Structure formats: structure tokens, C-alpha cells
Amino acid sequence: MRVLFFFFVSEVFIFISLADDMRWVSCYSICVPSNSRVLMLLGQLERMNGEAMMRDVETARQVTAKIFHLIQTQGESKHTQNDNALYCTFHRRVLSLPQSTRDVQTTLNILYILSELLTVGEGRRVGVFVSKGGTGILFQILITTSKELPPSEELMLQLHSLLAKVGPKDRKFGVKARLSGALNATVNLTKQNLQNTKLLLPSHNVVRLYWNSTVNAISLGKNGVVELMFKIVVPFSKKNTSLLKVALDALGALLKSKTNARRAVDAGHVHVLLALYQDWHHNDTRHRHMLIRKGLLVCLRNITNIKLGRKAFIDADGMRILYYSSTECLPVRTLDPLVNTSSLIMRKCFPKNRLPLPTIKSAFHYQLPHVPAVGPVAQLYSQPLGVDDVVDESDDNEETDADTENDTDNEEDEKDQHTDIETDLNKLHPKKNPGRPFEELKVYERFFLELSEDFQVSNLSTRPIIVPTAQALSPKHVPITSCQEDCNPTKAERAPPSPSVPTPAPPASLTPLELDTIHLTKDQDRKEEARIPSPDTHTTLSSLTSNWGSDCGSEGTEDEGGEGAVLEVPDTALLLPLHDPDLYVEMVKGTHSVPQYAEVAYPDYFGHIAPTFREPLQERVYGVQRSKIFQDIERLIHPNDIVDKVVYDLDIPSCPVIEDNGESLKFNSQFESGNLRKAVQMRKYEYDLVLNSDINSNHYHQWFYFEVSGMRVGTTYRFNIINSEKSNSQFNYGMQVLMYSVQEAISGRPRWVRTGTDICYYKNHFARSSIAAGGQKGKSYYTMTFSTSFSHKDDVCYFAYHYPYTYSTLKMHLSKLEALRTPQIYLRRDVLCETLGGNSCPLLTITAMPESNSNDHICQFRNRPLIFLSARVHPGETNASWVMKGTLEFLMGTSPLAASLREAYIFKIVPMLNPDGVVNGNHRCSLSGEDLNRQWQNPNPELHPTIYHTKSLLQYLAHIQRAPLVFCDYHGHSRKKNVFMYGCSVKETVWQSNISATSSDLHEDLGYRALPKILSQIAPAFSMASCSFVVERSKESTARVVVWREIGVQRSYTMESTLCGCDQGKYKGLQIGTRELEEMGAQFCVALLRLKRLTGIRNHQHLLDLESDIIGTQSKVVSPTTYVVEEDEPSFLEEIDYSAESNDEDAEPEIEHGIEVQENANHLDRLSDCETNHKD
């Protein structure tokens, strides 16, 4: 069997044919500059027959040697002598010589020629060589040569040098080597030449390439190659460093196999590697052999991928060795690869710790009226008593060893990146399916009085607000207060706060400040004489905070007797017209929480004024994550420096705040929306913080909101939230935490500000049990760490994940908005239902009153399109409430745009779908322990009352043929920047999934893209490029998909607002604040007004053309919308153990505009300018 080799080297074309018995029967077609000489030599070879070849070996040697010399000469001169080059091409194939030779020198000459040709060309020539079967021929020569005794050293050297060049381009290199027998040939050659440095170097290079087949690695390990490599790896020496580097590379590749790693551990090689690394570290003072040191670390890294290796590493004092060596490397930036690899090994080997909790279930207990049959909540309730759910029996679980034989193990199957995309066309086509009989839905008619109102009974200007209730639809469930094993007996015994009955007072020395004892003093008339707190005032404030925070054992000041504390409140009425501290306190009294909070947080009480200065995304300091990890490792290296003192613990219900000698900070989270379960002082100025799980859940740790006091001015404190669960966070990409200073507030600056330095988010050493990880073992939590200092003595500061917006704040804002109602505004505030916790879910109706009670005006009033808005289904996404606040304030405003908007639509708004979750400090769930935005397909009226009744409202509208024109659910996004939308499109989903579909299947009105496109034009924080209109299987129970699919609302959206900031537009490089969020809510209203004017065009086809013009969509190309993934950030220079890939979408293609369409677009642009000028 002959195999044809084809080489293309600039000006050289060569064909070489070798028989499978290694006989050289070549034919050439060469085009070289020195054509006359080469042609003569080729002709001479062609004329040689088999007998001549056998008789005249010397001639064959000379001819091949001369060809090699000519190629070498051409290679050296081709860049300067191209103009003298003469080209010719032979198109005929020279007949193969009938006889051949086994002459070693002739074969060497051929290999020299191949080596010369493959050396240049940036790998392209090697690729051609491999594609023509060159690898197999080289293996055949290797096997034949290895059978000769002794084998030719020079021939073996050239063969392995060529294989080292060819291997990286051949995906099946390892498989071919094993099947042909070349694998064993190389191993035997290595064993027989341990002292032959010249031969070992290329053979080790080839051994490293053999590893790309897992089965080969096992085979090599069985043949003793691992032990063989350890014989070659020696202590520090300036000799044979190239060989040592290659040997370490090969060893590192072999140790990727868990089987080989176990062999190395059993043979005691972990200690050997550490000793070698120490030796090279101490002796390589000029850092000239960093690659050798890195190779030793790579071997350790691969060994410690198995549990046995990690144990051996700890037993060999590896943590201390790498810690000190890495610390010595830190000043030299070029040694960062060594530091990063050492850091990775130490993090991996750090002994897994359990969270300092008795259980990962929430510290608060709420008994459900009935438990779901399946799902996480059912598993939580079926968990046997006494089970340790914090960690598994084994603190570390390895993956199943994948070292199994598979001839195709070198070919990685391509994973479908879009496996979550819906591919069932039946599910992709919206079908109006109200689901419930109309007789059941008739009861919801009471929430749509505007559709039947005749306005004949009373004068329009004095019409009372009707407030129907849905209590009969959803029975109120009061939490069981009987003392159970994991409930809070002290808190359960308290009576729920009532608007009319104050909370009973505990003994004076332990009294938290009650809501009814707050007395406010406002200096409204003498702004220039505003009282700045004196030192005495500071003391009073601190004492006030201590009692308000329920600090057990603290002594109240004399001023805090029966009269109650006096709190000076800054006059912010002009800046915060919708905030009233007195009204807020009254609202808190009517709010029901599971812990039965009786305290108010200062920020919610004082209010928040958005700062006037910009808050840019924080620039990440190089090496900050590494620095924090090293500080964590020091806990193991220097255990005597660790304080490990609990200073706050909600699992001690009678006394969560633990008294000390004043050397520790004081923490508190016992107020509405608060979340901090435990605080542990680890060092003098460092605290580990543990967040509370969502009630009736054992995870969802992300939202935090807590109070800190007792700080020292100018001291830098480090805070570590140690039980985060997501694998990445915007804290790695410029986001800072929020801090609120009470001293600043009293001084007239009540505001949340971004704060914190050295912020990073990384995997830690706290084990996450499989119970909390969905059955997955070996998972870890993540740490969010930040450092900060305080500017005021005796201050009380609050930290939050994002700008807090409590349920009581919503009630206060709604009451203030009602006071703003003018005779021209139709506003009705209903109670949609009561939640599990007994809180009411408000439903707002906003539109414009009819101009008169004439039939025409009333008919126009009733027939206005409906817009349905909702927000805050996820409690931790507080930015959604701030966007909703901007929407509500715009709708109730007096601007011409607001009036036009009210005249255009009827707005039905549920501003807070999850009041219970918000009140109790949950991040994602309600009291049922479930994500309410995954319950829309089949909500339970008892467990998910707000979703059940909101969906029923929409089902009622569908029955009476009044489905909303737009449905939008406001959300927050924790891992993307900007504001963007998710929508639903059959066409774009099909484009992304590549499923077969007919043109009729893809017929779709492009109107779903109009609203987000308008927003991208007028809202600076909005990014069209981040939008997605793909329907995913995992989102089929969300509001967006269910309303689109079952109610038939084409413009059904989720609007996501970043928790971090923007990377485009006007706010590029800035962190987002409440001003920008409220502006987004207002701009959403303006976009609806523009949408109305678009949809008001009579010619429907013209509307489609106009929207196509706005959108710039080309149906014949792939969708411009790419599939949105969780993480959208590039990775950092410093090595981290997770990736965050960029997923920037392609810019939308532009199409030429028609004249008429262009004129309408220009009209819209002018309209936009007009609207902008009229905004409040």
C-alpha cells in the first residue's frame, strides 16, 4: 500500500510515496528556483530501477543528500533571491522505482528533507502532511527501526523530532500511536537511554503528546513511565534544563489521569515534588528557570485533583511550603504565574469547613397550610429530624474516574450551547387559553369597574375612590406560633404589630425602641441654623441605636425613660416629597412579618436622596482576589491569630446580639427586609458574615441588609459574606456595596452611597451540602468580600446589596401618590388578595377621567387599551421597585406627556407581587419557599395567592376580549449590565435552535420588537443589544412566557435592570443609582406613548413596515439576537477558577428606508424631541 505525501513550501511542491514496508519508492514533482540542478537529480532518480538501487546505495545517498542541500539553500535565500527564481511544474507522475533500499542514511536524508520542509510555514504544511497520512508512515518507520539491534540513534532522534512537530496537528495522534505500537516503542527507547540526554529530549516531547488520549495515559502509567519521569526530574542544576522542562511537561500531562495521580501518591511522590520545588525556588535566585518551577507546580496541581492527593499534600506540609514561597514571589510581577498556580493549589487543598450554622434552613419558621407533593419544599419538610444538612458525611467528593478506554476519546463532542431553547413548535405558537371557566372568573369583574363605569351618579371631580377587596378569594393564613423544634419561641410569643395597638414594652433596660415612642423634631424654618450633632448627641444616637437594635444586656441612657427617645430628623420634604417618616412608622405597624419585627431601620425611616455626584464602576485592583485568598490561607497557617468570636446570631432568638467588652462591632438585621443571620469576628478588624436562607428554603443567599455600629473612625474593616451561591457576580466587575450613614443623614445627607474597596467574589473553602446543592456533592460556597472604613464616631451604618425598598415604603408611597390625585386622574387602589403572611397585595388602576359624562367620552374611556405592569416578584431585586416608583410617579404627574399617556391607556399595576418575601428579607422566594415567577402555569391559590389572582385578572381580560396591549414584569439582573428586555418570538427562537419550520410557522408580527427598540432610542440605560426574544424551556412557567402563550399578549416582556451599572450609552462606566432607575421607569411610560402613536396608524401593513424600519430586521439572515447567557463579562488577567465569557450581540443589520417610512421615522424623532422637552 502506498501513501502519497504532498508538501507545499512557498516555491516547493514535493510528492513522496513510501510503501508500507518502509521501502522508499518515491516520485517527485518539484518546483524550485534551482530548477536545472534539481531536474537533473530527479531524472537520475527516475532512471534508477530496483536493481540499480540495490547495487548503487551510494548514489541514492548522494542524490537525496544533494536534494536536501538544494532545499536548504533555497530556504536560506528565498527572501532575497525571489526575483531570480525560476518556476516549473511537472504534471505527470513519475513511475515508482521497482526496487528499494533499506539504507539508513538514505532514509535519514528523506527525514532531513521532511524536517526542513515542516520547520517553516506556521503549521500549514504540517496540517497538509497529517491529512495525507504522514503520521502513520512515521510511526511505521519508528516501529521498523526499533526492531533493529541496536536501533540507529540518529534515525530515532530525527523520527521523534518529526513526530514532536506533527503530533500537535493530529487530533488522533495518541490513538494512532497506541494502535500502531509506536507508543511502546517510544517507552522502550526512553527506558534504554536514560543517560542519553540528546535522545531523551525529543522522546519526552512525544510522550507528552501521547497523553492526549486518556487510555494512553493509563497505558503509559502501567508501563512505569510515571516512575521513569521521576528518575529524570532532579534537584536544582544548571545542566540539562531543557530536558528537565520537557520531562516535567510530560509528567504533568500524565498526572492528569486520576489513575496515574494515585500511583504518584502511593509512591510518595507528593513529598518529592514539594522538596524539588523548594530546592528550585531557593536556588533559582535570578528566576531564569521559572518554567521548571511552573512545571513542578503543574504536577502538584494535577495530583491534587484527587482527594488522596490533597490529603498527601496537607500531610507533607504543602500549604505552608507554597504559602511562604508564594509570599516571597509576590514582589516580582513576572513570577505571577507561579503565585497564581500556587494559590489555586492551596485553595483546592484547603480543608473544607462547615458553615458555622446548626442548619442551613432559615432561622425563621413558617408552617405552610399544606406542603407541595413534590419539589424542594417537599424535600425540606420530609427531611428526617437530626439530619446534618450543613455538610455531607464526606467533606469532599470526587467525580467518577473517567479513565476508561475509548478509541475516540480524543474527539470532543460539540455541546449544544442552546439546549434550553424551546424546539416544540406547538408550544411556540401562542394559543389563548384562559384555562378557567368564565363563571369562575366573573368575580374579578369588581377589579375592572372602569370598564363599566357610567359616571352618572356623582360629580366627576368629587368621585370617591372605591376600594374593593379580594379577601374572600384568598383566605388569610396566619403563621403558626406554637413553639416547634426550629421555630423562634421568643418571637413567636409576641403579638403581631397592629396599627392601633402598640407593641408591649419589655423591661426598660432591655427595651428596643418601640414604633409608638418615636418623637420627631424637624427644623423646617431655620435651614441655615440646622443643628449638627454634638458629641453628646452622638452618644445619644449610639445609645438609641443599641436599644433599637435589641442589644441584649445593654443599659439604656437616662434620657431614654418612659418619654421615649427624641430623634432629630433632617428636613427633606422638598427633596423627598413622597417620603414621610411619621407615615412610614404607621405603615410599619400594619406590616406582618414572620419574626414579628418591632423595629425600624434608619434608612427606611429617614428616606434616601440620590447623590448628585457620579459613582463610577470601581476599577479592579490587580491581584486583589489573590491577596484575599492568601489572607484566608493564613487562617490555616497562623491559627493563633484567629479570634473566631460570634458577635451576632439569629439562631439564639433570646439574645442575637452578643455583648462583649466593646472591642467588636455590633450587628443587627431585625427589621423589615433585613438579612444577616450570623456575624463572626475572625480577626480584630475582620468579620465573616452568614446570610439567612429564604424562609421554607435552604438556599438563595444573595440579598443582605444589616446594621453596624460600634466602629472606630479611620480603621479599615474587612467583611466577608461567606455563603453566596452563584458562581460569578458583578462584584467582580465594578459593582460596590451600598452604605447608609445615620450621622450623614442627620447632617442633611440621607442617602445610600456606593462604598467598599478590595471587592472580589471567589470560591471559598466552606462546603455546600448536597441537600442544598440539588444533590450535587463536592460543591463549595462563594465569598463576597469588601473592605471599608468609617468617617464618624459613634455612627450607625447600614450595608445593603442594593437600594432597599420595603413593603412599608411601597404603602407609604402609594398613600402619598393618592394625595397627589387631581380631578383629571382616575386612580383606584384595590386589595387584590392577602398573602400567606397576612399582608395585602395592592392593585392600582390609573387612567384619565373622561372629559365629561357623555356617551362618547365614556365610550372612549372604556375602550382604551390596557397596559398591565407588575414588579418585585423576587424580593432581592429591589431595583425593580425603584423602576416601578419612577413609572408610578410619571403616571401621576402633571406633565402633558403624563396626561396624554393616561388618556391613551388604562394601566393595571401590581407594584409588589411578593410582599411576604420583601418583608422577611428573602432573596427570591415567598413564604412558600418557591420562586413565584416559576408558578405561573399552575399557581396554587393558597400557596401562591398573588400569582393566582394576578393570572386570574389576565384570564378574565382574555375572556372579555380585552387582553392587554403590553404586559411587562419588572425585574433586576445580578450578572449583566444595562437595562434590557426579554420577549417572546417564534421566529427568533427557531433561528436560534435551527429546527425545521415552514414559512407559515415563522409568520409573525414584528410588533414585539417595537417597544424595546423605542426604549433603546430614548432611555440612556437601555441596551437593545442585550435583549433576547428567545423562548427557553426553563422559562415556560414565567410570567412573560405564560402571558404570551396562554393570554395571547404578543408584547409580553420581562424588563431587567442591572444591579451594577452600564457599559454603553450615556451612563457607560457608571454604577446605577435610584435616579437612573426611576428615570428608566419614566422613560418606559414615554415609550408606551410613542408605541400608541405607532399603533394608532390606520394602515396595519404600514405599521408593520414602520416597525420593520425601526427594528432593522432582515428575515433572510440569522437572527441578530444572540442567545443570552448568565455571564457577559471577559475574564481577568489574574487566574480565577471560573470563566465569564463575553456574549456581546452582533449589531442589528440596517436596511434601506422607503421614502414614506423615512418621513414617519423623522416625524417620530421630532416627536421624541418634543416629548423630551415636556418631561418633568
GROMACS .gro file of C-alpha atoms in nm, residues 1000-1148:
model
  149
 1000SER     CA    1  -4.626   2.959   0.786
 1001ASP     CA    2  -4.471   2.851   1.116
 1002LEU     CA    3  -4.246   3.156   1.106
 1003HIS     CA    4  -4.518   3.407   1.019
 1004GLU     CA    5  -4.507   3.661   1.297
 1005ASP     CA    6  -4.588   4.025   1.352
 1006LEU     CA    7  -4.270   4.215   1.433
 1007GLY     CA    8  -4.455   4.435   1.679
 1008TYR     CA    9  -4.294   4.259   1.976
 1009ARG     CA   10  -3.968   4.440   1.895
 1010ALA     CA   11  -4.115   4.789   1.867
 1011LEU     CA   12  -4.126   4.878   2.237
 1012PRO     CA   13  -3.768   4.771   2.323
 1013LYS     CA   14  -3.642   4.945   2.010
 1014ILE     CA   15  -3.814   5.268   2.112
 1015LEU     CA   16  -3.665   5.235   2.460
 1016SER     CA   17  -3.319   5.195   2.311
 1017GLN     CA   18  -3.369   5.529   2.137
 1018ILE     CA   19  -3.492   5.732   2.433
 1019ALA     CA   20  -3.363   5.561   2.752
 1020PRO     CA   21  -2.987   5.602   2.802
 1021ALA     CA   22  -2.957   5.296   3.029
 1022PHE     CA   23  -3.141   5.065   2.788
 1023SER     CA   24  -2.945   4.830   2.560
 1024MET     CA   25  -3.115   4.671   2.262
 1025ALA     CA   26  -2.807   4.453   2.207
 1026SER     CA   27  -2.869   4.283   2.543
 1027CYS     CA   28  -3.231   4.198   2.464
 1028SER     CA   29  -3.340   3.846   2.380
 1029PHE     CA   30  -3.664   3.720   2.232
 1030VAL     CA   31  -3.588   3.350   2.257
 1031VAL     CA   32  -3.828   3.122   2.442
 1032GLU     CA   33  -3.650   2.877   2.671
 1033ARG     CA   34  -3.788   2.561   2.822
 1034SER     CA   35  -3.667   2.659   3.168
 1035LYS     CA   36  -3.872   2.981   3.147
 1036GLU     CA   37  -4.201   2.827   3.036
 1037SER     CA   38  -4.359   2.890   3.380
 1038THR     CA   39  -4.256   3.255   3.398
 1039ALA     CA   40  -4.499   3.543   3.368
 1040ARG     CA   41  -4.357   3.654   3.035
 1041VAL     CA   42  -4.399   3.319   2.859
 1042VAL     CA   43  -4.733   3.223   3.015
 1043VAL     CA   44  -4.893   3.559   2.938
 1044TRP     CA   45  -4.764   3.536   2.581
 1045ARG     CA   46  -4.865   3.174   2.531
 1046GLU     CA   47  -5.192   3.148   2.726
 1047ILE     CA   48  -5.330   3.501   2.730
 1048GLY     CA   49  -5.212   3.577   2.378
 1049VAL     CA   50  -5.027   3.902   2.456
 1050GLN     CA   51  -4.774   3.950   2.179
 1051ARG     CA   52  -4.589   4.225   2.365
 1052SER     CA   53  -4.520   4.027   2.680
 1053TYR     CA   54  -4.190   4.123   2.840
 1054THR     CA   55  -3.961   4.092   3.134
 1055MET     CA   56  -3.767   4.416   3.179
 1056GLU     CA   57  -3.437   4.350   3.354
 1057SER     CA   58  -3.249   4.631   3.527
 1058THR     CA   59  -2.887   4.588   3.622
 1059LEU     CA   60  -2.784   4.585   3.983
 1060CYS     CA   61  -2.440   4.706   3.880
 1061GLY     CA   62  -2.416   4.969   3.608
 1062CYS     CA   63  -2.388   5.035   3.237
 1063ASP     CA   64  -2.128   4.960   2.974
 1064GLN     CA   65  -2.285   5.165   2.694
 1065GLY     CA   66  -2.457   5.492   2.631
 1066LYS     CA   67  -2.474   5.800   2.850
 1067TYR     CA   68  -2.410   5.606   3.171
 1068LYS     CA   69  -2.123   5.396   3.042
 1069GLY     CA   70  -1.875   5.321   3.318
 1070LEU     CA   71  -2.111   5.431   3.595
 1071GLN     CA   72  -2.286   5.235   3.866
 1072ILE     CA   73  -2.661   5.263   3.850
 1073GLY     CA   74  -2.849   5.459   4.114
 1074THR     CA   75  -3.206   5.526   4.211
 1075ARG     CA   76  -3.218   5.837   3.992
 1076GLU     CA   77  -3.134   5.632   3.684
 1077LEU     CA   78  -3.374   5.355   3.783
 1078GLU     CA   79  -3.662   5.596   3.835
 1079GLU     CA   80  -3.573   5.764   3.508
 1080MET     CA   81  -3.598   5.423   3.342
 1081GLY     CA   82  -3.949   5.382   3.480
 1082ALA     CA   83  -4.048   5.720   3.343
 1083GLN     CA   84  -3.889   5.652   3.005
 1084PHE     CA   85  -4.087   5.330   2.985
 1085CYS     CA   86  -4.401   5.544   3.003
 1086VAL     CA   87  -4.275   5.773   2.727
 1087ALA     CA   88  -4.202   5.467   2.512
 1088LEU     CA   89  -4.560   5.348   2.563
 1089LEU     CA   90  -4.685   5.684   2.439
 1090ARG     CA   91  -4.473   5.652   2.125
 1091LEU     CA   92  -4.595   5.297   2.082
 1092LYS     CA   93  -4.952   5.425   2.098
 1093ARG     CA   94  -4.884   5.668   1.819
 1094LEU     CA   95  -4.731   5.391   1.612
 1095THR     CA   96  -5.018   5.150   1.667
 1096GLY     CA   97  -5.264   5.432   1.602
 1097ILE     CA   98  -5.174   5.437   1.232
 1098ARG     CA   99  -5.476   5.303   1.048
 1099ASN     CA  100  -5.292   5.114   0.772
 1100HIS     CA  101  -5.187   4.799   0.952
 1101GLN     CA  102  -4.939   4.697   0.681
 1102HIS     CA  103  -4.788   5.041   0.703
 1103LEU     CA  104  -4.744   4.980   1.075
 1104LEU     CA  105  -4.552   4.661   1.004
 1105ASP     CA  106  -4.332   4.842   0.755
 1106LEU     CA  107  -4.269   5.117   1.007
 1107GLU     CA  108  -4.179   4.872   1.280
 1108SER     CA  109  -3.954   4.686   1.037
 1109ASP     CA  110  -3.787   5.017   0.966
 1110ILE     CA  111  -3.743   5.090   1.337
 1111ILE     CA  112  -3.615   4.744   1.408
 1112GLY     CA  113  -3.395   4.700   1.104
 1113THR     CA  114  -3.473   4.331   1.075
 1114GLN     CA  115  -3.376   4.116   0.779
 1115SER     CA  116  -3.571   3.794   0.770
 1116LYS     CA  117  -3.337   3.619   0.530
 1117VAL     CA  118  -3.037   3.627   0.764
 1118VAL     CA  119  -2.985   3.469   1.100
 1119SER     CA  120  -3.137   3.643   1.396
 1120PRO     CA  121  -2.947   3.945   1.519
 1121THR     CA  122  -3.038   3.845   1.869
 1122THR     CA  123  -2.798   3.602   2.025
 1123TYR     CA  124  -2.884   3.364   2.300
 1124VAL     CA  125  -2.841   3.542   2.630
 1125VAL     CA  126  -2.622   3.364   2.883
 1126GLU     CA  127  -2.581   3.434   3.252
 1127GLU     CA  128  -2.237   3.586   3.239
 1128ASP     CA  129  -2.142   3.862   2.998
 1129GLU     CA  130  -1.801   3.974   3.120
 1130PRO     CA  131  -1.447   3.899   2.999
 1131SER     CA  132  -1.217   3.709   3.230
 1132PHE     CA  133  -0.948   3.890   3.426
 1133LEU     CA  134  -0.574   3.880   3.388
 1134GLU     CA  135  -0.538   3.711   3.721
 1135GLU     CA  136  -0.625   3.348   3.727
 1136ILE     CA  137  -0.964   3.263   3.874
 1137ASP     CA  138  -1.142   2.931   3.887
 1138TYR     CA  139  -1.443   3.025   3.682
 1139SER     CA  140  -1.491   3.183   3.344
 1140ALA     CA  141  -1.719   3.465   3.242
 1141GLU     CA  142  -1.731   3.478   2.868
 1142SER     CA  143  -1.825   3.776   2.664
 1143ASN     CA  144  -2.154   3.742   2.483
 1144ASP     CA  145  -2.185   4.070   2.301
 1145GLU     CA  146  -2.451   4.054   2.039
 1146ASP     CA  147  -2.399   4.147   1.679
 1147ALA     CA  148  -2.521   4.486   1.577
 1148GLU     CA  149  -2.855   4.478   1.410
   0.00000   0.00000   0.00000
